[in-house]
Coordinates of C-alpha atoms and ligand atoms in Angstrom, one line a residue:
M1 CA 136.5 114.2 80.1
N2 CA 139.2 111.8 81.2
H3 CA 137.7 108.7 79.8
S4 CA 141.2 106.5 81.6
I5 CA 139.2 107.2 84.5
R6 CA 136.3 105.1 86.4
N7 CA 135.0 106.8 89.8
V8 CA 134.4 103.9 91.8
V9 CA 132.3 103.5 95.9
R10 CA 134.6 102.9 98.3
G11 CA 132.6 103.5 101.5
V12 CA 128.5 104.6 102.2
G13 CA 128.2 105.4 105.4
S14 CA 124.3 107.2 106.4
Y15 CA 122.7 108.6 110.7
L16 CA 119.2 109.4 111.5
P17 CA 118.4 111.0 114.3
E18 CA 117.1 109.5 118.5
R19 CA 113.7 111.1 118.7
I20 CA 111.2 108.2 116.0
L21 CA 107.6 109.6 115.5
T22 CA 105.2 107.5 115.0
N23 CA 101.9 107.7 112.6
F24 CA 100.1 106.8 116.2
E25 CA 101.6 109.8 118.1
L26 CA 100.6 111.9 114.5
A27 CA 97.4 111.0 115.0
K28 CA 97.0 112.5 117.9
T29 CA 97.1 116.4 117.2
V30 CA 96.3 116.2 113.4
D31 CA 93.6 113.6 112.0
T32 CA 94.2 111.1 110.8
S33 CA 95.3 107.8 111.2
H34 CA 98.2 104.3 111.5
E35 CA 96.6 102.5 109.3
W36 CA 96.0 105.4 106.7
I37 CA 99.1 106.3 106.2
V38 CA 101.0 102.1 105.3
Q39 CA 98.3 101.4 103.1
R40 CA 98.2 105.1 101.4
T41 CA 102.0 105.7 101.1
G42 CA 104.3 102.5 104.0
I43 CA 105.5 104.7 106.7
E44 CA 105.3 103.7 109.8
E45 CA 107.5 106.2 111.5
R46 CA 110.2 108.9 111.2
R47 CA 112.5 110.6 112.3
V48 CA 113.0 114.1 113.8
A49 CA 116.3 116.3 114.7
A50 CA 116.6 118.1 118.5
D51 CA 116.4 121.0 118.5
D52 CA 119.5 121.9 118.5
Q53 CA 120.7 119.6 115.4
T54 CA 121.2 120.5 112.5
T55 CA 121.5 119.6 108.2
S56 CA 125.3 119.2 109.0
D57 CA 125.1 117.8 111.7
L58 CA 123.5 115.8 110.3
A59 CA 125.9 114.6 107.2
T60 CA 128.7 115.7 109.1
H61 CA 127.2 112.1 111.4
A62 CA 126.3 110.3 107.9
A63 CA 130.2 111.8 106.5
N64 CA 131.7 110.3 108.9
R65 CA 130.1 106.8 108.9
A66 CA 130.8 106.4 105.4
L67 CA 134.0 108.0 105.6
K68 CA 134.9 104.6 107.9
S69 CA 133.7 102.0 105.6
A70 CA 136.0 103.6 103.3
G71 CA 139.1 103.8 105.3
M72 CA 139.7 106.8 104.8
S73 CA 140.6 110.1 106.8
P74 CA 138.1 113.4 105.6
N75 CA 142.7 114.4 105.1
D76 CA 141.8 112.0 102.0
I77 CA 139.0 114.5 100.7
D78 CA 138.5 116.9 97.9
L79 CA 135.6 117.5 96.7
V80 CA 132.1 117.8 99.4
I81 CA 128.9 118.0 97.4
V82 CA 125.8 118.6 99.6
A83 CA 122.5 117.4 98.4
T84 CA 119.6 119.4 100.8
T85 CA 116.6 121.5 100.3
T86 CA 116.9 121.8 104.3
P87 CA 120.3 124.1 104.2
D88 CA 121.7 125.3 108.3
R89 CA 121.3 128.8 106.3
T90 CA 121.2 130.6 103.3
F91 CA 124.5 130.7 103.1
P92 CA 127.5 129.2 102.7
A93 CA 126.4 126.5 101.5
T94 CA 125.4 123.4 103.8
A95 CA 128.5 121.9 103.1
A96 CA 130.7 124.1 103.6
L97 CA 129.9 123.6 107.1
V98 CA 130.2 120.5 106.6
Q99 CA 134.3 120.8 105.0
D100 CA 134.5 122.9 108.9
K101 CA 133.3 120.0 111.0
L102 CA 134.9 117.2 109.1
G103 CA 138.5 119.7 109.1
I104 CA 138.6 119.6 105.7
T105 CA 140.2 123.1 104.1
K106 CA 141.3 121.8 101.0
G107 CA 139.8 121.3 97.2
A108 CA 135.7 121.9 96.5
A109 CA 132.7 122.5 98.7
F110 CA 129.3 123.3 97.2
D111 CA 125.2 122.0 97.7
I112 CA 122.9 121.0 94.9
Q113 CA 119.1 121.7 95.3
A114 CA 117.5 119.3 93.1
V115 CA 114.4 118.6 96.0
C116 CA 114.1 115.1 96.8
S117 CA 115.8 114.2 93.4
G118 CA 118.7 115.6 95.0
F119 CA 121.5 112.8 96.2
V120 CA 121.3 111.6 93.0
Y121 CA 121.4 115.1 91.2
A122 CA 125.3 115.4 93.2
T123 CA 126.3 112.2 92.3
A124 CA 126.7 112.6 88.3
T125 CA 127.9 116.1 89.7
A126 CA 131.0 114.8 91.2
D127 CA 131.0 111.6 88.1
S128 CA 131.6 114.5 85.9
L129 CA 133.2 117.2 87.7
M130 CA 136.0 114.1 88.7
K131 CA 136.0 113.1 85.4
N132 CA 137.9 116.8 84.7
N133 CA 139.9 116.0 86.9
L134 CA 138.5 118.3 89.5
G135 CA 139.0 116.4 92.6
T136 CA 140.0 112.8 93.9
R137 CA 138.5 111.5 96.6
A138 CA 134.3 112.7 96.7
L139 CA 131.8 113.3 99.9
V140 CA 128.2 112.6 98.5
I141 CA 125.6 113.7 100.6
G142 CA 122.5 113.9 100.6
A143 CA 120.8 115.6 104.5
E144 CA 117.2 117.7 105.4
T145 CA 115.8 118.1 108.1
C146 CA 112.1 118.4 106.2
T147 CA 110.2 118.5 109.2
R148 CA 111.1 122.3 109.8
I149 CA 109.6 123.2 107.3
L150 CA 106.2 121.5 107.3
D151 CA 103.4 123.1 108.4
W152 CA 102.2 119.7 111.0
E153 CA 98.1 121.0 110.8
D154 CA 98.2 119.9 107.1
R155 CA 97.8 116.1 107.5
T156 CA 97.9 115.7 103.5
T157 CA 102.3 117.0 104.4
C158 CA 103.1 115.9 107.1
I159 CA 103.2 113.1 108.2
L160 CA 104.8 111.9 104.0
F161 CA 107.9 113.7 106.2
G162 CA 111.1 113.1 108.2
D163 CA 115.6 113.7 108.4
G164 CA 118.2 111.7 108.4
A165 CA 121.3 112.0 106.3
G166 CA 123.4 109.3 104.3
A167 CA 126.6 110.1 102.6
M168 CA 129.0 108.3 99.4
V169 CA 132.9 107.8 99.3
I170 CA 133.8 107.6 95.7
E171 CA 137.2 107.1 94.6
A172 CA 138.1 108.5 90.8
L173 CA 140.2 105.0 90.1
P174 CA 142.8 104.4 86.3
V175 CA 139.9 101.8 84.4
D176 CA 142.6 99.5 84.8
E177 CA 142.6 99.6 88.8
A178 CA 138.3 100.2 88.5
G179 CA 137.8 97.3 86.4
D180 CA 134.7 97.0 85.6
Q181 CA 133.5 99.0 89.0
G182 CA 132.9 102.5 89.3
I183 CA 129.4 104.5 88.2
I184 CA 128.7 104.0 85.1
A185 CA 126.5 106.5 82.7
S186 CA 123.6 109.1 84.6
R187 CA 120.8 110.3 83.5
L188 CA 118.8 114.1 85.3
R189 CA 116.2 115.5 83.5
S190 CA 113.3 118.6 85.3
D191 CA 110.7 120.4 84.2
G192 CA 109.8 122.9 85.4
R193 CA 106.5 123.6 84.3
H194 CA 105.2 121.1 86.5
W195 CA 106.6 123.4 89.9
D196 CA 103.1 124.6 91.7
K197 CA 102.7 121.1 92.6
L198 CA 105.2 120.2 95.1
Y199 CA 107.6 124.0 96.9
T200 CA 107.5 125.6 99.9
D201 CA 105.3 128.7 100.5
G202 CA 108.1 130.7 101.4
G203 CA 111.6 131.8 100.8
P204 CA 114.2 134.6 101.0
S205 CA 113.1 136.5 98.3
L206 CA 109.6 135.5 97.2
T207 CA 108.7 136.3 101.2
R208 CA 112.5 137.0 103.6
G209 CA 111.0 133.7 105.8
L210 CA 111.3 130.7 104.5
G211 CA 108.2 128.7 103.7
K212 CA 105.7 125.7 103.7
V213 CA 105.5 122.6 102.3
R214 CA 102.7 122.1 99.9
M215 CA 101.9 119.6 97.3
E216 CA 99.6 118.7 94.8
G217 CA 99.9 114.8 95.7
R218 CA 98.0 112.9 93.5
E219 CA 99.7 115.0 90.8
V220 CA 103.0 114.2 92.0
F221 CA 101.8 110.8 92.2
R222 CA 100.5 111.5 89.1
H223 CA 104.0 111.9 87.2
A224 CA 106.6 110.0 90.0
V225 CA 106.5 106.6 88.5
G226 CA 106.4 107.1 84.2
M227 CA 109.2 109.5 85.2
V228 CA 111.2 107.1 87.5
A229 CA 111.1 104.6 84.3
D230 CA 111.9 107.4 81.7
V231 CA 115.4 107.8 83.3
V232 CA 116.5 104.0 84.9
E233 CA 115.5 102.6 80.9
G234 CA 118.0 105.4 79.8
V235 CA 120.5 104.9 81.6
F236 CA 120.2 101.3 80.2
A237 CA 120.2 102.4 77.3
D238 CA 122.8 104.5 77.9
S239 CA 125.4 102.6 79.2
G240 CA 124.2 98.7 76.7
T241 CA 123.2 96.9 80.0
S242 CA 119.9 95.8 80.3
V243 CA 116.9 95.2 83.5
E244 CA 117.8 91.4 83.7
E245 CA 121.6 92.5 84.7
L246 CA 119.8 94.7 86.9
D247 CA 120.5 93.2 90.9
W248 CA 119.8 96.2 93.4
L249 CA 117.5 98.8 92.3
V250 CA 117.7 102.1 95.8
P251 CA 114.5 104.1 94.2
H252 CA 114.2 107.4 96.3
Q253 CA 112.0 106.4 98.9
A254 CA 108.5 109.4 98.7
N255 CA 105.9 106.6 98.9
R256 CA 105.4 102.7 98.4
R257 CA 102.5 102.9 95.7
I258 CA 105.1 104.4 94.1
I259 CA 108.4 102.6 94.2
E260 CA 106.2 99.4 93.8
G261 CA 104.3 101.0 90.8
S262 CA 108.9 102.1 89.6
G263 CA 109.4 98.6 89.8
K264 CA 106.0 97.4 88.0
R265 CA 107.0 99.3 84.9
L266 CA 110.2 98.3 85.1
G267 CA 109.9 94.3 85.2
I268 CA 111.9 94.6 88.1
P269 CA 111.4 91.7 91.0
A270 CA 109.9 93.3 94.3
E271 CA 113.5 90.4 95.6
K272 CA 114.8 93.4 93.9
V273 CA 114.3 96.6 95.2
I274 CA 115.1 98.1 98.5
I275 CA 112.6 99.8 100.1
T276 CA 112.9 101.9 103.8
V277 CA 110.7 104.1 103.9
D278 CA 108.4 102.0 106.5
K279 CA 111.4 103.4 109.1
H280 CA 112.2 107.1 108.2
A281 CA 109.7 108.4 105.8
N282 CA 110.5 110.3 102.5
T283 CA 113.6 112.4 104.0
S284 CA 114.3 114.3 100.5
A285 CA 117.4 113.9 99.0
A286 CA 118.6 111.9 102.3
S287 CA 116.5 109.1 101.0
V288 CA 119.1 106.8 97.9
P289 CA 120.9 107.2 99.9
L290 CA 119.3 105.8 103.3
A291 CA 118.0 102.5 101.8
L292 CA 122.0 102.0 99.8
D293 CA 123.2 101.5 102.9
T294 CA 121.3 99.2 105.2
A295 CA 121.7 97.1 102.2
V296 CA 124.9 97.1 102.0
A297 CA 124.8 96.8 105.5
D298 CA 122.7 94.3 105.3
N299 CA 124.6 92.9 102.7
R300 CA 122.4 92.6 100.3
I301 CA 124.2 94.5 98.7
K302 CA 127.7 93.0 97.6
K303 CA 131.0 93.6 94.8
G304 CA 130.2 93.0 91.5
D305 CA 126.6 94.1 91.6
L306 CA 124.9 96.4 89.6
V307 CA 122.6 98.6 90.7
M308 CA 120.7 101.6 89.7
L309 CA 119.2 105.1 91.9
E310 CA 116.9 106.7 91.2
A311 CA 114.8 109.8 92.3
M312 CA 112.0 112.1 91.0
G313 CA 110.7 115.2 92.6
G314 CA 109.4 119.1 92.9
G315 CA 110.8 120.7 90.1
F316 CA 110.0 118.5 89.4
T317 CA 113.2 116.7 88.6
W318 CA 114.5 113.3 88.5
G319 CA 117.3 110.6 88.1
A320 CA 119.1 107.6 87.2
T321 CA 122.6 106.3 88.3
L322 CA 123.8 103.1 87.4
I323 CA 127.1 101.9 89.7
R324 CA 129.0 98.6 89.6
W325 CA 129.5 97.8 93.3
Ligands
LIG401 N1 95.2 110.6 107.2 C1 93.7 111.1 106.8 N2 92.9 111.1 105.7 C2 94.1 112.0 104.5 C3 95.2 112.0 104.3 C4 96.0 111.5 105.9 N3 97.3 112.1 106.5 N4 95.5 113.3 104.0 C5 94.7 112.6 102.9 N5 93.8 112.8 103.5 C6 92.3 112.8 103.2 C7 92.3 113.1 101.8 O1 91.1 114.6 102.0 C8 91.0 112.3 100.4 O2 89.5 112.7 101.4 P1 88.3 113.1 100.7 O3 87.8 112.0 100.0 O4 87.0 113.5 101.7 O5 88.8 114.5 100.0 C9 91.5 111.6 101.1 O6 92.4 111.7 102.3 C10 91.9 110.8 99.3 O7 93.2 112.1 100.1 P2 94.5 112.2 98.0 O8 94.7 112.6 98.4 O9 93.4 112.0 97.3 O10 94.8 110.5 98.8 P3 95.4 109.8 98.0 O11 95.5 108.2 97.8 O12 96.0 109.6 96.5 O13 97.0 109.6 98.9 C11 99.4 110.3 99.2 C12 97.6 110.5 98.9 C13 100.5 109.8 99.6 C14 100.5 112.5 99.7 C15 99.5 110.8 97.7 O14 99.2 111.4 97.0 C16 101.0 110.2 97.1 O15 101.2 109.2 97.9 N6 100.7 110.5 96.4 C17 102.5 111.4 96.1 C18 103.2 112.0 96.4 C19 105.1 111.9 97.7 O16 104.8 111.1 98.2 N7 104.7 113.3 97.5 C20 106.1 113.1 98.5 C21 107.1 114.2 98.5 S1 107.1 113.8 96.1 C22 108.6 112.9 96.0 O17 108.7 113.2 96.7 C23 108.6 112.1 94.8

């Protein structure tokens, strides 16, 4: 591992499809209400990709915006990682399709499947690869068309998810140039015993099909706060930092109650926690970079801030990454 390198965030960007699907509209097709959804989840609306839009299209939009904010062109990128559960195709990787849409022909591109934790997994993976000289400038993307794998008759799941994408450009810099900026530490976890609490009931090998989202919501909820606290506290310990030094918690946007519960458990004041789930629902791997981009764009997250990304999802998988902005 090359300890003379720090991987610094150079830009972020995100994209939400135009079509807004409100709780009120959903309540016309399934037995639910705006009030129930807001009270239990904090979600007010979600986005739905157009029929001719795929995950790689959403990812490419977000990537272009991240490149613009980094002041870079696609040519500068030699590593593309897309975290997604809803790839355009079984293969090739959505990252290869994004690479093609951006006109990138060098370096490496691949997907990561860690469901809602995908963006944290992808960021930690990019950090590791770049510290091993396998890339100098990376596009780390979380992109999903979750609405394509929902059962629109199941009110316990179809109200929760939406489509979107977010991206981050990371550059490997010599430590003396990076200063204290960059990715500081990450923890990744999974426990496959819990696979059947959040899954699709089909897939290429199992059913030769796609499958729909199935979930034991109460069970997910029961585990989420503890798992998030476990990795966030682990990252504080690994990095020799403490919760008091943290400027921003950027959590996976699944459910306002999980986010608030995690913040409380960790002792992080509510005003330091970024919440955007009301506007786009759970976009799985896209939710952390969507929240991140919102908080960077509105100038809450500024250079020098200490920022913790965290997520938990199907598998179960969970993870956290600490970044000096
Ligand atoms: N509208 C109205 N009523 C509903 C709906 C709905 N959309 N969905 C379920 N109900 C009913 C149930 O049928 C049940 O009725 P009953 O008491 O007559 O049986 C009642 O509401 C309560 O159901 P619960 O499942 O106990 O409701 P809960 O308060 O747990 O909320 C929820 C459900 C929102 C899914 C919650 O468990 C949750 O948020 N879990 C976390 C799951 C999650 O966020 N998953 C996202 C993916 S995982 C991840 O990203 C981390």
